[in-house]
Short mmCIF file of C-alpha atoms and ligand atoms in Angstrom, two decimals:
data_model
loop_
_atom_site.label_atom_id
_atom_site.label_comp_id
_atom_site.label_asym_id
_atom_site.label_seq_id
_atom_site.Cartn_x
_atom_site.Cartn_y
_atom_site.Cartn_z
CA MET A 1 -20.10 -4.49 25.16
CA SER A 2 -19.37 -7.86 26.74
CA TYR A 3 -15.96 -9.10 27.76
CA ILE A 4 -14.54 -12.58 27.98
CA GLN A 5 -11.39 -13.97 29.55
CA LEU A 6 -8.68 -15.98 27.89
CA GLN A 7 -5.05 -16.85 28.46
CA ILE A 8 -2.23 -15.86 26.17
CA ASP A 9 1.15 -17.33 27.11
CA ASN A 10 -0.28 -18.14 30.53
CA GLN A 11 -1.26 -14.51 31.04
CA CYS A 12 -4.92 -13.95 31.82
CA ILE A 13 -6.40 -11.15 29.72
CA ALA A 14 -9.82 -9.66 29.09
CA ALA A 15 -10.95 -9.23 25.50
CA ARG A 16 -14.05 -7.90 23.84
CA ARG A 17 -16.30 -10.56 22.40
CA GLY A 18 -15.88 -10.60 18.61
CA GLN A 19 -12.25 -9.47 18.70
CA THR A 20 -9.60 -11.56 17.01
CA ILE A 21 -6.77 -13.07 19.01
CA LEU A 22 -4.36 -10.70 17.28
CA GLU A 23 -6.39 -7.63 18.22
CA ALA A 24 -6.75 -8.79 21.82
CA ALA A 25 -3.03 -9.60 22.08
CA LEU A 26 -1.93 -6.26 20.64
CA GLU A 27 -4.29 -4.35 22.91
CA ASN A 28 -2.74 -6.12 25.87
CA GLY A 29 0.83 -5.44 24.81
CA ILE A 30 1.50 -9.03 23.70
CA HIS A 31 3.53 -9.20 20.52
CA ILE A 32 2.54 -11.56 17.72
CA PRO A 33 4.43 -11.02 14.44
CA TYR A 34 2.24 -10.05 11.48
CA LEU A 35 2.47 -8.39 8.09
CA CYS A 36 -0.93 -8.19 6.43
CA HIS A 37 -3.05 -7.16 9.40
CA ASP A 38 -4.37 -3.60 9.19
CA PRO A 39 -7.17 -2.55 11.53
CA ARG A 40 -8.78 -0.58 8.68
CA LEU A 41 -9.17 -3.65 6.46
CA LYS A 42 -11.09 -6.89 6.61
CA PRO A 43 -8.62 -9.63 7.65
CA SER A 44 -7.34 -11.54 4.64
CA GLY A 45 -5.06 -14.08 6.28
CA GLY A 46 -2.62 -13.44 3.48
CA CYS A 47 0.81 -13.40 5.11
CA GLY A 48 0.35 -16.36 7.44
CA LEU A 49 2.82 -14.96 9.97
CA CYS A 50 0.51 -14.37 12.90
CA LEU A 51 0.39 -18.07 13.76
CA VAL A 52 -0.44 -19.08 17.30
CA GLU A 53 -1.42 -22.33 18.96
CA VAL A 54 -4.99 -22.40 20.21
CA ASP A 55 -5.65 -25.38 22.42
CA ASN A 56 -2.73 -27.09 20.64
CA VAL A 57 -4.00 -26.36 17.12
CA VAL A 58 -2.09 -23.87 14.95
CA GLN A 59 -4.32 -20.98 13.81
CA LYS A 60 -3.95 -17.52 12.31
CA ALA A 61 -4.40 -15.01 15.13
CA CYS A 62 -5.86 -12.38 12.80
CA MET A 63 -8.57 -14.76 11.57
CA THR A 64 -9.54 -16.42 14.85
CA ARG A 65 -12.03 -14.84 17.23
CA VAL A 66 -11.44 -14.98 20.96
CA LEU A 67 -13.52 -17.39 23.02
CA ASP A 68 -14.05 -17.59 26.74
CA GLY A 69 -11.40 -19.74 28.44
CA MET A 70 -9.27 -20.05 25.31
CA GLN A 71 -5.60 -21.00 25.83
CA VAL A 72 -3.29 -19.36 23.32
CA LYS A 73 0.44 -19.87 22.87
CA THR A 74 2.37 -17.35 20.79
CA LYS A 75 5.71 -19.17 20.97
CA SER A 76 6.52 -22.81 20.34
CA ASP A 77 8.92 -24.71 18.09
CA ILE A 78 6.18 -25.63 15.66
CA ILE A 79 4.95 -22.01 15.37
CA VAL A 80 8.46 -20.65 14.84
CA GLU A 81 9.14 -23.27 12.16
CA ARG A 82 5.89 -22.51 10.33
CA ARG A 83 6.44 -18.75 10.50
CA LYS A 84 9.93 -19.19 9.04
CA LYS A 85 8.50 -21.31 6.24
CA LYS A 86 5.86 -18.67 5.47
CA LEU A 87 8.43 -15.89 5.50
CA ASN A 88 10.62 -17.83 3.06
CA GLU A 89 7.64 -18.31 0.75
CA ILE A 90 6.96 -14.56 0.86
CA PHE A 91 10.60 -13.75 0.05
CA ALA A 92 10.63 -16.28 -2.78
CA ASP A 93 8.27 -14.31 -5.05
CA HIS A 94 8.48 -10.77 -3.73
CA TRP A 95 10.61 -9.16 -6.35
CA ALA A 96 8.83 -5.85 -5.83
CA ASP A 97 9.47 -5.23 -2.18
CA CYS A 98 11.60 -2.16 -2.72
CA LEU A 99 9.71 -0.67 -5.64
CA ALA A 100 5.95 -1.06 -5.99
CA PRO A 101 4.97 -3.23 -8.98
CA CYS A 102 2.82 -0.39 -10.35
CA THR A 103 5.93 1.78 -10.62
CA LEU A 104 8.09 -0.99 -12.05
CA VAL A 105 5.73 -1.68 -14.96
CA CYS A 106 4.90 1.97 -15.73
CA PRO A 107 6.55 2.82 -19.08
CA ALA A 108 7.30 6.29 -17.72
CA GLY A 109 8.47 4.92 -14.36
CA THR A 110 6.06 7.21 -12.52
CA ASP A 111 6.07 6.64 -8.78
CA ALA A 112 2.41 5.69 -8.46
CA GLN A 113 2.76 4.52 -4.89
CA ALA A 114 4.11 7.90 -3.79
CA TYR A 115 1.65 10.11 -5.65
CA ILE A 116 -1.30 8.06 -4.42
CA GLY A 117 0.05 8.58 -0.91
CA LEU A 118 0.18 12.34 -1.52
CA ILE A 119 -3.38 12.35 -2.90
CA VAL A 120 -4.57 10.48 0.20
CA GLN A 121 -3.06 13.32 2.26
CA ARG A 122 -4.77 15.86 -0.07
CA ARG A 123 -1.37 17.17 -1.09
CA TYR A 124 -2.56 17.53 -4.67
CA ARG A 125 0.04 20.02 -5.81
CA ASP A 126 2.86 17.83 -4.47
CA ALA A 127 1.29 14.87 -6.28
CA VAL A 128 1.28 16.79 -9.58
CA ARG A 129 4.85 17.93 -8.99
CA LEU A 130 5.91 14.31 -8.45
CA ILE A 131 3.99 12.96 -11.45
CA LYS A 132 5.46 15.62 -13.71
CA GLN A 133 8.97 14.51 -12.86
CA THR A 134 8.37 11.61 -15.25
CA ASN A 135 5.09 12.40 -17.01
CA PRO A 136 4.34 15.97 -18.06
CA LEU A 137 0.79 15.24 -19.26
CA PRO A 138 -1.12 13.63 -16.37
CA SER A 139 -4.57 14.69 -17.60
CA VAL A 140 -3.98 13.19 -21.04
CA ILE A 141 -2.22 10.05 -19.85
CA GLY A 142 -4.88 9.71 -17.14
CA ARG A 143 -7.34 9.19 -19.99
CA ILE A 144 -5.52 7.22 -22.65
CA CYS A 145 -2.98 5.07 -20.84
CA THR A 146 -3.46 1.29 -21.09
CA ARG A 147 -2.79 1.16 -17.33
CA PRO A 148 -0.27 -1.65 -16.90
CA CYS A 149 0.14 -0.32 -13.34
CA GLU A 150 -3.39 -1.34 -12.44
CA ASP A 151 -2.94 -4.87 -13.82
CA SER A 152 0.08 -5.31 -11.56
CA CYS A 153 -1.51 -3.71 -8.50
CA ARG A 154 -1.10 -5.99 -5.51
CA ARG A 155 -4.58 -5.07 -4.29
CA ASN A 156 -5.78 -7.41 -7.08
CA LEU A 157 -4.67 -10.24 -4.80
CA ILE A 158 -7.08 -9.09 -2.10
CA ASP A 159 -10.09 -7.40 -3.71
CA GLU A 160 -9.58 -5.07 -6.67
CA LYS A 161 -6.98 -2.78 -8.13
CA VAL A 162 -6.45 0.79 -7.02
CA SER A 163 -7.76 3.22 -9.70
CA ILE A 164 -4.29 4.58 -10.27
CA CYS A 165 -4.99 6.12 -13.66
CA PHE A 166 -8.12 7.98 -12.55
CA LEU A 167 -6.25 9.32 -9.55
CA LYS A 168 -3.61 10.71 -11.87
CA ARG A 169 -6.30 12.21 -14.09
CA PHE A 170 -8.04 13.70 -11.04
CA VAL A 171 -4.97 15.59 -9.82
CA GLY A 172 -3.97 16.48 -13.37
CA ASP A 173 -7.39 18.04 -14.12
CA ARG A 174 -7.49 19.76 -10.76
CA ASP A 175 -4.17 21.38 -11.50
CA LEU A 176 -5.07 22.25 -15.08
CA PHE A 177 -8.07 24.34 -14.02
CA ASN A 178 -6.34 25.88 -11.03
CA THR A 179 -5.40 29.55 -11.46
CA ASN A 180 -2.30 28.80 -9.41
CA ARG A 181 -1.33 25.70 -11.40
CA TYR A 182 2.01 23.98 -10.91
CA ILE A 183 4.60 25.29 -13.34
CA PRO A 184 8.12 23.99 -12.80
CA LYS A 185 11.10 26.32 -12.77
CA THR A 186 12.87 26.41 -16.10
CA LYS A 187 16.64 26.34 -16.54
CA LEU A 188 18.51 29.47 -17.45
CA PRO A 189 18.86 29.83 -21.24
CA THR A 190 22.09 28.33 -22.57
CA GLY A 191 22.01 30.27 -25.84
CA LYS A 192 21.49 27.02 -27.74
CA LYS A 193 18.31 26.01 -29.49
CA VAL A 194 16.77 22.60 -30.05
CA ALA A 195 14.30 21.98 -32.87
CA ILE A 196 11.56 19.51 -31.98
CA ILE A 197 9.72 17.99 -34.90
CA GLY A 198 6.09 17.25 -34.10
CA SER A 199 3.87 18.47 -31.32
CA GLY A 200 2.39 15.21 -30.07
CA PRO A 201 2.95 13.87 -26.55
CA ALA A 202 6.52 12.80 -27.36
CA GLY A 203 7.47 16.21 -28.78
CA LEU A 204 5.81 18.07 -25.94
CA SER A 205 7.52 15.84 -23.38
CA ALA A 206 10.90 16.39 -25.02
CA ALA A 207 10.37 20.16 -24.94
CA TYR A 208 9.22 20.05 -21.33
CA TYR A 209 12.19 18.10 -20.04
CA LEU A 210 14.69 20.09 -22.09
CA ALA A 211 13.35 23.25 -20.48
CA ILE A 212 13.44 22.20 -16.82
S1 SF4 B 301 -1.35 -1.31 -3.77
FE1 SF4 B 301 -1.30 -1.17 -5.97
S2 SF4 B 301 -1.20 1.02 -6.32
FE2 SF4 B 301 -0.68 0.73 -4.22
S3 SF4 B 301 1.52 0.60 -4.28
FE3 SF4 B 301 0.78 -1.47 -4.34
S4 SF4 B 301 0.71 -1.93 -6.48
FE4 SF4 B 301 0.87 0.27 -6.35
S1 FES B 302 -1.53 -10.94 9.93
FE1 FES B 302 -1.18 -11.86 8.01
S2 FES B 302 -2.24 -13.76 8.18
FE2 FES B 302 -2.60 -12.80 10.05
#
């Protein structure tokens, strides 16, 4: 692997050829603000916060490869102004910062972001437990839902949506055929009875949530 030398904020650093300025800076303990950079993903240049000046031209540090002898500034009035502008643009249309858009548009309000996170960690039973807090029929809904969550998935802005519905179906089916399937605790009987008319998804859901 070959190394090159560049200067960031007048500090001489060595970087691997092919690295981006952001990667080289972070590896050398130099802070450049960023939001969309993730070492596991191809750089998208989406947030526009990692601005630096390279030989007096403003560039995105996550999209610019290091070159021998490069002079990089991470702080200057123009950079700070442009970062502020970018941040304001991000705030202007980010209504879903606190709740993921997939959850906001789900008619059942299922926390898709959280159960996908649990599936990633292979915590399948916890994922089913979470889904069933708002949707008692993940295997069925994982097949027939019109998937508004996937239309609103922010990954659409980068490449393609996350297969939220199939993930739900996957954990639902896994649980269904598991001898130790997740069965929530039911409440103690109150002595009262409720008659539910119909045994479709709505009736079954009503019975389920009345019992737990
Ligand atoms: S990436 Fe898509 S699935 Fe994941 S939390 Fe965001 S909107 Fe939901
Ligand atoms: S980290 Fe978002 S554009 Fe560079």
